[in-house]
Amino acid sequence: MTPSQAAAIERGWPAYGIHVDTRALDLARVFGNDHPVVVEIGFGTGEATAAMAAVDPATNLLAVDVHTPGFGQLLARVAEQGLDNVRVVSGDAVELFRDMLAPGSLAGIRMYFPDPWPKARHHKRRLVRTDFVALAVSRLASGATLHLATDWPDYADQMRQVLDSEPSLVKAFDASVDPADRPARRPVTRFERAGLAKGHRVVDLVYVRA
Ligand SMILES: C[S@@+](CC[C@H](N)C(=O)[O-])C[C@H]1O[C@@H](n2cnc3c(N)ncnc32)[C@H](O)[C@@H]1O
């Protein structure tokens, strides 16, 4: 972690940071309003997170990751841009969903470029699997969206397989499109940029909770 990331954490954490533990989160209290809440799982450096928060101040973003330097990067962006609708969660998304979020409480879940774990023997580490998706989807309100993106074709296939067989989800979008035409104006992420530079093809998948 760089000194400026450490300083951003020291300054920003008390107001904007949340550690994963076992207490139920009161989202209206956390954000100070009752705007809809979207969780972003695995925000990385938070570049896309901050961009999405800036264009949509009426949506609250709960951004979770396990990667410490990223907290400093996102908190620095939050401070620089004066973003009041972002909270940074440190810890495992599985525990956040299981222990801290109430059923039906979310307006959306975003998962952009989850770790691909390319080796077959590591596929079981992938986050998009039946048990976690069932848990995550149970936290969505009716009509809320689950938006995923990946640049690994076999992970995209795994995502389709898992999401198509989740009974409470209906597919709304499945395509590889120009960034400007993506659903919900998803900005290019840092991880995605690296994939695009290598010629990877990106797939966006959007499902709606029935
Ligand atoms: C490949 S990176 C993508 C980051 C960012 N979304 C992007 O596109 O640039 C995947 C991110 O997911 C995070 N991650 C992996 N497992 C996680 C978990 N169980 N809970 C929360 N975040 C996780 C990693 O720390 C990493 O920052």
PDB file of C-alpha atoms and ligand atoms in Angstrom:
ATOM      1  CA  MET A   1       0.000   0.000   0.000  1.00  0.00           C
ATOM      2  CA  THR A   2       1.326   3.468  -0.845  1.00  0.00           C
ATOM      3  CA  PRO A   3       1.479   6.238   1.785  1.00  0.00           C
ATOM      4  CA  SER A   4      -1.299   8.138   0.001  1.00  0.00           C
ATOM      5  CA  GLN A   5      -3.544   5.051   0.033  1.00  0.00           C
ATOM      6  CA  ALA A   6      -2.843   4.582   3.751  1.00  0.00           C
ATOM      7  CA  ALA A   7      -3.626   8.263   4.386  1.00  0.00           C
ATOM      8  CA  ALA A   8      -6.897   7.996   2.422  1.00  0.00           C
ATOM      9  CA  ILE A   9      -7.908   5.022   4.572  1.00  0.00           C
ATOM     10  CA  GLU A  10      -7.046   6.837   7.790  1.00  0.00           C
ATOM     11  CA  ARG A  11      -9.051   9.884   6.740  1.00  0.00           C
ATOM     12  CA  GLY A  12     -11.979   8.185   5.009  1.00  0.00           C
ATOM     13  CA  TRP A  13     -12.540   4.950   6.900  1.00  0.00           C
ATOM     14  CA  PRO A  14     -14.379   6.354   9.960  1.00  0.00           C
ATOM     15  CA  ALA A  15     -17.108   7.909   7.798  1.00  0.00           C
ATOM     16  CA  TYR A  16     -17.170   5.589   4.771  1.00  0.00           C
ATOM     17  CA  GLY A  17     -15.703   2.226   5.803  1.00  0.00           C
ATOM     18  CA  ILE A  18     -17.427  -0.889   7.113  1.00  0.00           C
ATOM     19  CA  HIS A  19     -15.769  -4.133   8.209  1.00  0.00           C
ATOM     20  CA  VAL A  20     -17.552  -7.378   7.441  1.00  0.00           C
ATOM     21  CA  ASP A  21     -18.769  -8.948  10.670  1.00  0.00           C
ATOM     22  CA  THR A  22     -21.993 -10.592  11.784  1.00  0.00           C
ATOM     23  CA  ARG A  23     -24.189  -7.589  12.589  1.00  0.00           C
ATOM     24  CA  ALA A  24     -27.167  -6.851  10.348  1.00  0.00           C
ATOM     25  CA  LEU A  25     -26.598  -3.611   8.423  1.00  0.00           C
ATOM     26  CA  ASP A  26     -29.246  -0.921   8.659  1.00  0.00           C
ATOM     27  CA  LEU A  27     -28.759   0.434   5.132  1.00  0.00           C
ATOM     28  CA  ALA A  28     -30.822   3.599   5.656  1.00  0.00           C
ATOM     29  CA  ARG A  29     -28.673   4.401   8.677  1.00  0.00           C
ATOM     30  CA  VAL A  30     -25.414   3.570   6.880  1.00  0.00           C
ATOM     31  CA  PHE A  31     -26.211   5.963   4.006  1.00  0.00           C
ATOM     32  CA  GLY A  32     -28.330   8.483   5.913  1.00  0.00           C
ATOM     33  CA  ASN A  33     -31.216   8.120   3.440  1.00  0.00           C
ATOM     34  CA  ASP A  34     -33.486   5.468   1.980  1.00  0.00           C
ATOM     35  CA  HIS A  35     -32.265   5.583  -1.615  1.00  0.00           C
ATOM     36  CA  PRO A  36     -31.958   2.240  -3.410  1.00  0.00           C
ATOM     37  CA  VAL A  37     -28.785   0.305  -2.595  1.00  0.00           C
ATOM     38  CA  VAL A  38     -26.627  -1.577  -5.111  1.00  0.00           C
ATOM     39  CA  VAL A  39     -23.756  -3.841  -4.016  1.00  0.00           C
ATOM     40  CA  GLU A  40     -20.629  -4.030  -6.160  1.00  0.00           C
ATOM     41  CA  ILE A  41     -18.660  -7.205  -5.453  1.00  0.00           C
ATOM     42  CA  GLY A  42     -14.910  -6.979  -6.058  1.00  0.00           C
ATOM     43  CA  PHE A  43     -14.462  -3.288  -6.905  1.00  0.00           C
ATOM     44  CA  GLY A  44     -10.667  -3.591  -7.326  1.00  0.00           C
ATOM     45  CA  THR A  45      -9.267  -0.057  -7.521  1.00  0.00           C
ATOM     46  CA  GLY A  46     -12.754   1.474  -7.445  1.00  0.00           C
ATOM     47  CA  GLU A  47     -12.246   3.380 -10.691  1.00  0.00           C
ATOM     48  CA  ALA A  48     -15.529   2.207 -12.231  1.00  0.00           C
ATOM     49  CA  THR A  49     -17.282   2.338  -8.845  1.00  0.00           C
ATOM     50  CA  ALA A  50     -16.550   6.042  -8.402  1.00  0.00           C
ATOM     51  CA  ALA A  51     -17.552   6.795 -12.009  1.00  0.00           C
ATOM     52  CA  MET A  52     -20.909   5.051 -11.563  1.00  0.00           C
ATOM     53  CA  ALA A  53     -21.516   6.733  -8.195  1.00  0.00           C
ATOM     54  CA  ALA A  54     -20.813  10.162  -9.694  1.00  0.00           C
ATOM     55  CA  VAL A  55     -23.350   9.836 -12.525  1.00  0.00           C
ATOM     56  CA  ASP A  56     -26.077   8.392 -10.296  1.00  0.00           C
ATOM     57  CA  PRO A  57     -26.130  10.201  -6.933  1.00  0.00           C
ATOM     58  CA  ALA A  58     -29.633   8.886  -6.147  1.00  0.00           C
ATOM     59  CA  THR A  59     -28.322   5.319  -5.923  1.00  0.00           C
ATOM     60  CA  ASN A  60     -26.270   4.199  -2.937  1.00  0.00           C
ATOM     61  CA  LEU A  61     -23.284   1.945  -3.668  1.00  0.00           C
ATOM     62  CA  LEU A  62     -22.012  -0.583  -1.172  1.00  0.00           C
ATOM     63  CA  ALA A  63     -18.666  -1.657  -2.620  1.00  0.00           C
ATOM     64  CA  VAL A  64     -17.041  -4.765  -1.141  1.00  0.00           C
ATOM     65  CA  ASP A  65     -13.569  -6.211  -1.678  1.00  0.00           C
ATOM     66  CA  VAL A  66     -10.900  -8.140   0.175  1.00  0.00           C
ATOM     67  CA  HIS A  67      -7.983  -6.210  -1.352  1.00  0.00           C
ATOM     68  CA  THR A  68      -6.634  -3.585   1.084  1.00  0.00           C
ATOM     69  CA  PRO A  69      -4.815  -1.137  -1.293  1.00  0.00           C
ATOM     70  CA  GLY A  70      -8.096  -0.832  -3.214  1.00  0.00           C
ATOM     71  CA  PHE A  71      -9.827   0.609  -0.121  1.00  0.00           C
ATOM     72  CA  GLY A  72      -7.347   3.484  -0.132  1.00  0.00           C
ATOM     73  CA  GLN A  73      -7.791   4.045  -3.856  1.00  0.00           C
ATOM     74  CA  LEU A  74     -11.581   4.094  -3.656  1.00  0.00           C
ATOM     75  CA  LEU A  75     -11.641   6.219  -0.487  1.00  0.00           C
ATOM     76  CA  ALA A  76      -9.315   8.727  -2.165  1.00  0.00           C
ATOM     77  CA  ARG A  77     -11.692   8.944  -5.140  1.00  0.00           C
ATOM     78  CA  VAL A  78     -14.673   9.329  -2.791  1.00  0.00           C
ATOM     79  CA  ALA A  79     -12.942  12.237  -1.030  1.00  0.00           C
ATOM     80  CA  GLU A  80     -11.671  13.916  -4.230  1.00  0.00           C
ATOM     81  CA  GLN A  81     -15.058  13.725  -5.926  1.00  0.00           C
ATOM     82  CA  GLY A  82     -17.138  14.405  -2.799  1.00  0.00           C
ATOM     83  CA  LEU A  83     -19.165  11.211  -3.303  1.00  0.00           C
ATOM     84  CA  ASP A  84     -21.667  10.772  -0.516  1.00  0.00           C
ATOM     85  CA  ASN A  85     -23.351   7.680  -1.954  1.00  0.00           C
ATOM     86  CA  VAL A  86     -20.458   5.199  -1.618  1.00  0.00           C
ATOM     87  CA  ARG A  87     -19.548   2.994   1.342  1.00  0.00           C
ATOM     88  CA  VAL A  88     -16.494   0.756   1.266  1.00  0.00           C
ATOM     89  CA  VAL A  89     -16.820  -2.695   2.783  1.00  0.00           C
ATOM     90  CA  SER A  90     -13.736  -4.682   3.735  1.00  0.00           C
ATOM     91  CA  GLY A  91     -14.133  -8.442   3.713  1.00  0.00           C
ATOM     92  CA  ASP A  92     -15.611 -11.459   2.021  1.00  0.00           C
ATOM     93  CA  ALA A  93     -18.713 -10.792  -0.075  1.00  0.00           C
ATOM     94  CA  VAL A  94     -20.113 -14.198   0.897  1.00  0.00           C
ATOM     95  CA  GLU A  95     -20.116 -13.214   4.583  1.00  0.00           C
ATOM     96  CA  LEU A  96     -21.504  -9.758   3.808  1.00  0.00           C
ATOM     97  CA  PHE A  97     -24.472 -11.277   1.999  1.00  0.00           C
ATOM     98  CA  ARG A  98     -24.994 -14.097   4.489  1.00  0.00           C
ATOM     99  CA  ASP A  99     -24.749 -12.140   7.731  1.00  0.00           C
ATOM    100  CA  MET A 100     -25.239  -8.440   7.104  1.00  0.00           C
ATOM    101  CA  LEU A 101     -27.802  -7.939   4.341  1.00  0.00           C
ATOM    102  CA  ALA A 102     -31.515  -8.586   4.741  1.00  0.00           C
ATOM    103  CA  PRO A 103     -33.526 -10.582   2.194  1.00  0.00           C
ATOM    104  CA  GLY A 104     -35.087  -8.363  -0.485  1.00  0.00           C
ATOM    105  CA  SER A 105     -33.085  -5.283   0.589  1.00  0.00           C
ATOM    106  CA  LEU A 106     -31.069  -4.534  -2.585  1.00  0.00           C
ATOM    107  CA  ALA A 107     -31.880  -2.780  -5.862  1.00  0.00           C
ATOM    108  CA  GLY A 108     -28.983  -4.447  -7.638  1.00  0.00           C
ATOM    109  CA  ILE A 109     -25.764  -6.439  -7.551  1.00  0.00           C
ATOM    110  CA  ARG A 110     -22.780  -5.733  -9.827  1.00  0.00           C
ATOM    111  CA  MET A 111     -19.941  -8.127 -10.332  1.00  0.00           C
ATOM    112  CA  TYR A 112     -17.491  -6.901 -12.918  1.00  0.00           C
ATOM    113  CA  PHE A 113     -14.635  -9.198 -13.852  1.00  0.00           C
ATOM    114  CA  PRO A 114     -14.633 -11.519 -10.856  1.00  0.00           C
ATOM    115  CA  ASP A 115     -11.335 -13.404 -10.551  1.00  0.00           C
ATOM    116  CA  PRO A 116     -11.420 -15.856 -13.464  1.00  0.00           C
ATOM    117  CA  TRP A 117      -9.375 -18.673 -11.877  1.00  0.00           C
ATOM    118  CA  PRO A 118      -8.514 -20.021 -15.334  1.00  0.00           C
ATOM    119  CA  LYS A 119      -7.113 -23.407 -14.308  1.00  0.00           C
ATOM    120  CA  ALA A 120      -9.750 -26.140 -14.225  1.00  0.00           C
ATOM    121  CA  ARG A 121      -8.656 -27.314 -10.785  1.00  0.00           C
ATOM    122  CA  HIS A 122      -9.293 -23.771  -9.450  1.00  0.00           C
ATOM    123  CA  HIS A 123     -12.776 -23.343 -10.947  1.00  0.00           C
ATOM    124  CA  LYS A 124     -14.314 -24.212  -7.586  1.00  0.00           C
ATOM    125  CA  ARG A 125     -12.877 -20.925  -6.253  1.00  0.00           C
ATOM    126  CA  ARG A 126     -14.957 -18.891  -8.671  1.00  0.00           C
ATOM    127  CA  LEU A 127     -17.525 -16.703  -6.930  1.00  0.00           C
ATOM    128  CA  VAL A 128     -20.292 -17.223  -9.470  1.00  0.00           C
ATOM    129  CA  ARG A 129     -21.478 -20.640  -8.369  1.00  0.00           C
ATOM    130  CA  THR A 130     -24.894 -21.998  -7.464  1.00  0.00           C
ATOM    131  CA  ASP A 131     -24.737 -21.613  -3.675  1.00  0.00           C
ATOM    132  CA  PHE A 132     -23.449 -18.028  -3.628  1.00  0.00           C
ATOM    133  CA  VAL A 133     -25.781 -16.907  -6.422  1.00  0.00           C
ATOM    134  CA  ALA A 134     -28.815 -18.310  -4.556  1.00  0.00           C
ATOM    135  CA  LEU A 135     -27.718 -16.406  -1.440  1.00  0.00           C
ATOM    136  CA  ALA A 136     -26.972 -13.161  -3.309  1.00  0.00           C
ATOM    137  CA  VAL A 137     -30.216 -13.252  -5.301  1.00  0.00           C
ATOM    138  CA  SER A 138     -32.238 -13.741  -2.098  1.00  0.00           C
ATOM    139  CA  ARG A 139     -31.037 -10.255  -1.048  1.00  0.00           C
ATOM    140  CA  LEU A 140     -32.449  -8.629  -4.214  1.00  0.00           C
ATOM    141  CA  ALA A 141     -35.870  -6.993  -4.228  1.00  0.00           C
ATOM    142  CA  SER A 142     -38.349  -8.069  -6.876  1.00  0.00           C
ATOM    143  CA  GLY A 143     -37.413  -6.301 -10.145  1.00  0.00           C
ATOM    144  CA  ALA A 144     -33.803  -5.706  -9.008  1.00  0.00           C
ATOM    145  CA  THR A 145     -30.933  -6.539 -11.345  1.00  0.00           C
ATOM    146  CA  LEU A 146     -27.836  -8.693 -11.233  1.00  0.00           C
ATOM    147  CA  HIS A 147     -25.204  -7.423 -13.694  1.00  0.00           C
ATOM    148  CA  LEU A 148     -22.066  -9.442 -14.399  1.00  0.00           C
ATOM    149  CA  ALA A 149     -19.223  -9.011 -16.851  1.00  0.00           C
ATOM    150  CA  THR A 150     -16.279 -11.201 -17.746  1.00  0.00           C
ATOM    151  CA  ASP A 151     -13.658 -11.547 -20.454  1.00  0.00           C
ATOM    152  CA  TRP A 152     -13.185 -15.300 -19.908  1.00  0.00           C
ATOM    153  CA  PRO A 153     -15.430 -17.251 -22.312  1.00  0.00           C
ATOM    154  CA  ASP A 154     -15.668 -20.368 -20.151  1.00  0.00           C
ATOM    155  CA  TYR A 155     -16.490 -18.258 -17.073  1.00  0.00           C
ATOM    156  CA  ALA A 156     -19.235 -16.546 -19.107  1.00  0.00           C
ATOM    157  CA  ASP A 157     -20.579 -20.035 -19.893  1.00  0.00           C
ATOM    158  CA  GLN A 158     -20.420 -20.989 -16.210  1.00  0.00           C
ATOM    159  CA  MET A 159     -22.246 -17.755 -15.299  1.00  0.00           C
ATOM    160  CA  ARG A 160     -25.009 -18.495 -17.836  1.00  0.00           C
ATOM    161  CA  GLN A 161     -25.356 -22.049 -16.574  1.00  0.00           C
ATOM    162  CA  VAL A 162     -25.619 -20.981 -12.925  1.00  0.00           C
ATOM    163  CA  LEU A 163     -27.873 -17.969 -13.525  1.00  0.00           C
ATOM    164  CA  ASP A 164     -30.177 -19.694 -16.034  1.00  0.00           C
ATOM    165  CA  SER A 165     -30.877 -22.415 -13.486  1.00  0.00           C
ATOM    166  CA  GLU A 166     -31.638 -19.977 -10.621  1.00  0.00           C
ATOM    167  CA  PRO A 167     -35.471 -20.098 -10.551  1.00  0.00           C
ATOM    168  CA  SER A 168     -36.019 -16.524  -9.363  1.00  0.00           C
ATOM    169  CA  LEU A 169     -33.965 -14.912 -12.169  1.00  0.00           C
ATOM    170  CA  VAL A 170     -35.024 -13.898 -15.671  1.00  0.00           C
ATOM    171  CA  LYS A 171     -32.381 -13.092 -18.279  1.00  0.00           C
ATOM    172  CA  ALA A 172     -32.560  -9.526 -19.627  1.00  0.00           C
ATOM    173  CA  PHE A 173     -29.285  -9.083 -21.537  1.00  0.00           C
ATOM    174  CA  ASP A 174     -26.508 -11.350 -22.815  1.00  0.00           C
ATOM    175  CA  ALA A 175     -24.140  -9.763 -25.286  1.00  0.00           C
ATOM    176  CA  SER A 176     -20.716  -8.522 -26.135  1.00  0.00           C
ATOM    177  CA  VAL A 177     -21.171  -4.905 -27.148  1.00  0.00           C
ATOM    178  CA  ASP A 178     -19.364  -1.649 -27.590  1.00  0.00           C
ATOM    179  CA  PRO A 179     -18.633  -0.016 -24.188  1.00  0.00           C
ATOM    180  CA  ALA A 180     -20.805   2.980 -25.064  1.00  0.00           C
ATOM    181  CA  ASP A 181     -23.845   0.743 -25.606  1.00  0.00           C
ATOM    182  CA  ARG A 182     -23.519  -1.352 -22.510  1.00  0.00           C
ATOM    183  CA  PRO A 183     -26.416  -1.811 -20.113  1.00  0.00           C
ATOM    184  CA  ALA A 184     -26.628   0.743 -17.290  1.00  0.00           C
ATOM    185  CA  ARG A 185     -23.713   2.737 -18.735  1.00  0.00           C
ATOM    186  CA  ARG A 186     -21.137   0.445 -17.223  1.00  0.00           C
ATOM    187  CA  PRO A 187     -17.751   2.164 -17.498  1.00  0.00           C
ATOM    188  CA  VAL A 188     -14.692   0.243 -18.650  1.00  0.00           C
ATOM    189  CA  THR A 189     -12.995  -1.166 -15.559  1.00  0.00           C
ATOM    190  CA  ARG A 190      -9.290  -1.354 -14.928  1.00  0.00           C
ATOM    191  CA  PHE A 191      -9.188  -5.146 -15.193  1.00  0.00           C
ATOM    192  CA  GLU A 192     -11.285  -5.007 -18.349  1.00  0.00           C
ATOM    193  CA  ARG A 193      -8.916  -2.510 -19.975  1.00  0.00           C
ATOM    194  CA  ALA A 194      -6.057  -4.973 -19.532  1.00  0.00           C
ATOM    195  CA  GLY A 195      -8.159  -7.734 -21.125  1.00  0.00           C
ATOM    196  CA  LEU A 196      -9.220  -5.556 -24.049  1.00  0.00           C
ATOM    197  CA  ALA A 197      -5.563  -4.688 -24.700  1.00  0.00           C
ATOM    198  CA  LYS A 198      -4.901  -8.420 -25.066  1.00  0.00           C
ATOM    199  CA  GLY A 199      -7.779  -8.760 -27.521  1.00  0.00           C
ATOM    200  CA  HIS A 200     -10.209 -10.384 -25.085  1.00  0.00           C
ATOM    201  CA  ARG A 201     -13.920 -10.231 -25.842  1.00  0.00           C
ATOM    202  CA  VAL A 202     -16.093  -8.983 -22.988  1.00  0.00           C
ATOM    203  CA  VAL A 203     -19.540 -10.366 -22.210  1.00  0.00           C
ATOM    204  CA  ASP A 204     -22.132  -8.503 -20.132  1.00  0.00           C
ATOM    205  CA  LEU A 205     -24.956 -10.492 -18.542  1.00  0.00           C
ATOM    206  CA  VAL A 206     -27.962  -8.892 -16.861  1.00  0.00           C
ATOM    207  CA  TYR A 207     -30.650 -10.835 -15.004  1.00  0.00           C
ATOM    208  CA  VAL A 208     -33.728  -9.516 -13.200  1.00  0.00           C
ATOM    209  CA  ARG A 209     -35.154 -10.950 -10.003  1.00  0.00           C
ATOM    210  CA  ALA A 210     -38.761 -12.008 -10.649  1.00  0.00           C
TER     211      ALA A 210
HETATM  212  C1  LIG B   1     -10.162  -9.424 -11.261  1.00  0.00           C
HETATM  213  S1  LIG B   1     -10.458  -8.239 -10.028  1.00  0.00           S
HETATM  214  C2  LIG B   1     -11.603  -7.104 -10.814  1.00  0.00           C
HETATM  215  C3  LIG B   1     -11.653  -5.779 -10.120  1.00  0.00           C
HETATM  216  C4  LIG B   1     -12.567  -4.730 -10.767  1.00  0.00           C
HETATM  217  N1  LIG B   1     -13.968  -5.146 -10.707  1.00  0.00           N
HETATM  218  C5  LIG B   1     -12.156  -4.458 -12.182  1.00  0.00           C
HETATM  219  O1  LIG B   1     -12.865  -4.912 -13.101  1.00  0.00           O
HETATM  220  O2  LIG B   1     -11.138  -3.790 -12.380  1.00  0.00           O
HETATM  221  C6  LIG B   1     -11.506  -9.135  -8.902  1.00  0.00           C
HETATM  222  C7  LIG B   1     -11.678  -8.462  -7.553  1.00  0.00           C
HETATM  223  O3  LIG B   1     -12.543  -9.257  -6.737  1.00  0.00           O
HETATM  224  C8  LIG B   1     -12.056  -9.245  -5.407  1.00  0.00           C
HETATM  225  N2  LIG B   1     -12.589 -10.415  -4.693  1.00  0.00           N
HETATM  226  C9  LIG B   1     -12.254 -11.697  -4.888  1.00  0.00           C
HETATM  227  N3  LIG B   1     -12.924 -12.514  -4.058  1.00  0.00           N
HETATM  228  C10 LIG B   1     -13.718 -11.697  -3.298  1.00  0.00           C
HETATM  229  C11 LIG B   1     -14.647 -11.935  -2.244  1.00  0.00           C
HETATM  230  N4  LIG B   1     -14.884 -13.167  -1.795  1.00  0.00           N
HETATM  231  N5  LIG B   1     -15.278 -10.887  -1.698  1.00  0.00           N
HETATM  232  C12 LIG B   1     -15.016  -9.623  -2.147  1.00  0.00           C
HETATM  233  N6  LIG B   1     -14.163  -9.333  -3.143  1.00  0.00           N
HETATM  234  C13 LIG B   1     -13.512 -10.358  -3.716  1.00  0.00           C
HETATM  235  C14 LIG B   1     -10.541  -9.234  -5.592  1.00  0.00           C
HETATM  236  O4  LIG B   1      -9.855  -8.770  -4.435  1.00  0.00           O
HETATM  237  C15 LIG B   1     -10.369  -8.305  -6.772  1.00  0.00           C
HETATM  238  O5  LIG B   1     -10.227  -6.955  -6.370  1.00  0.00           O
END
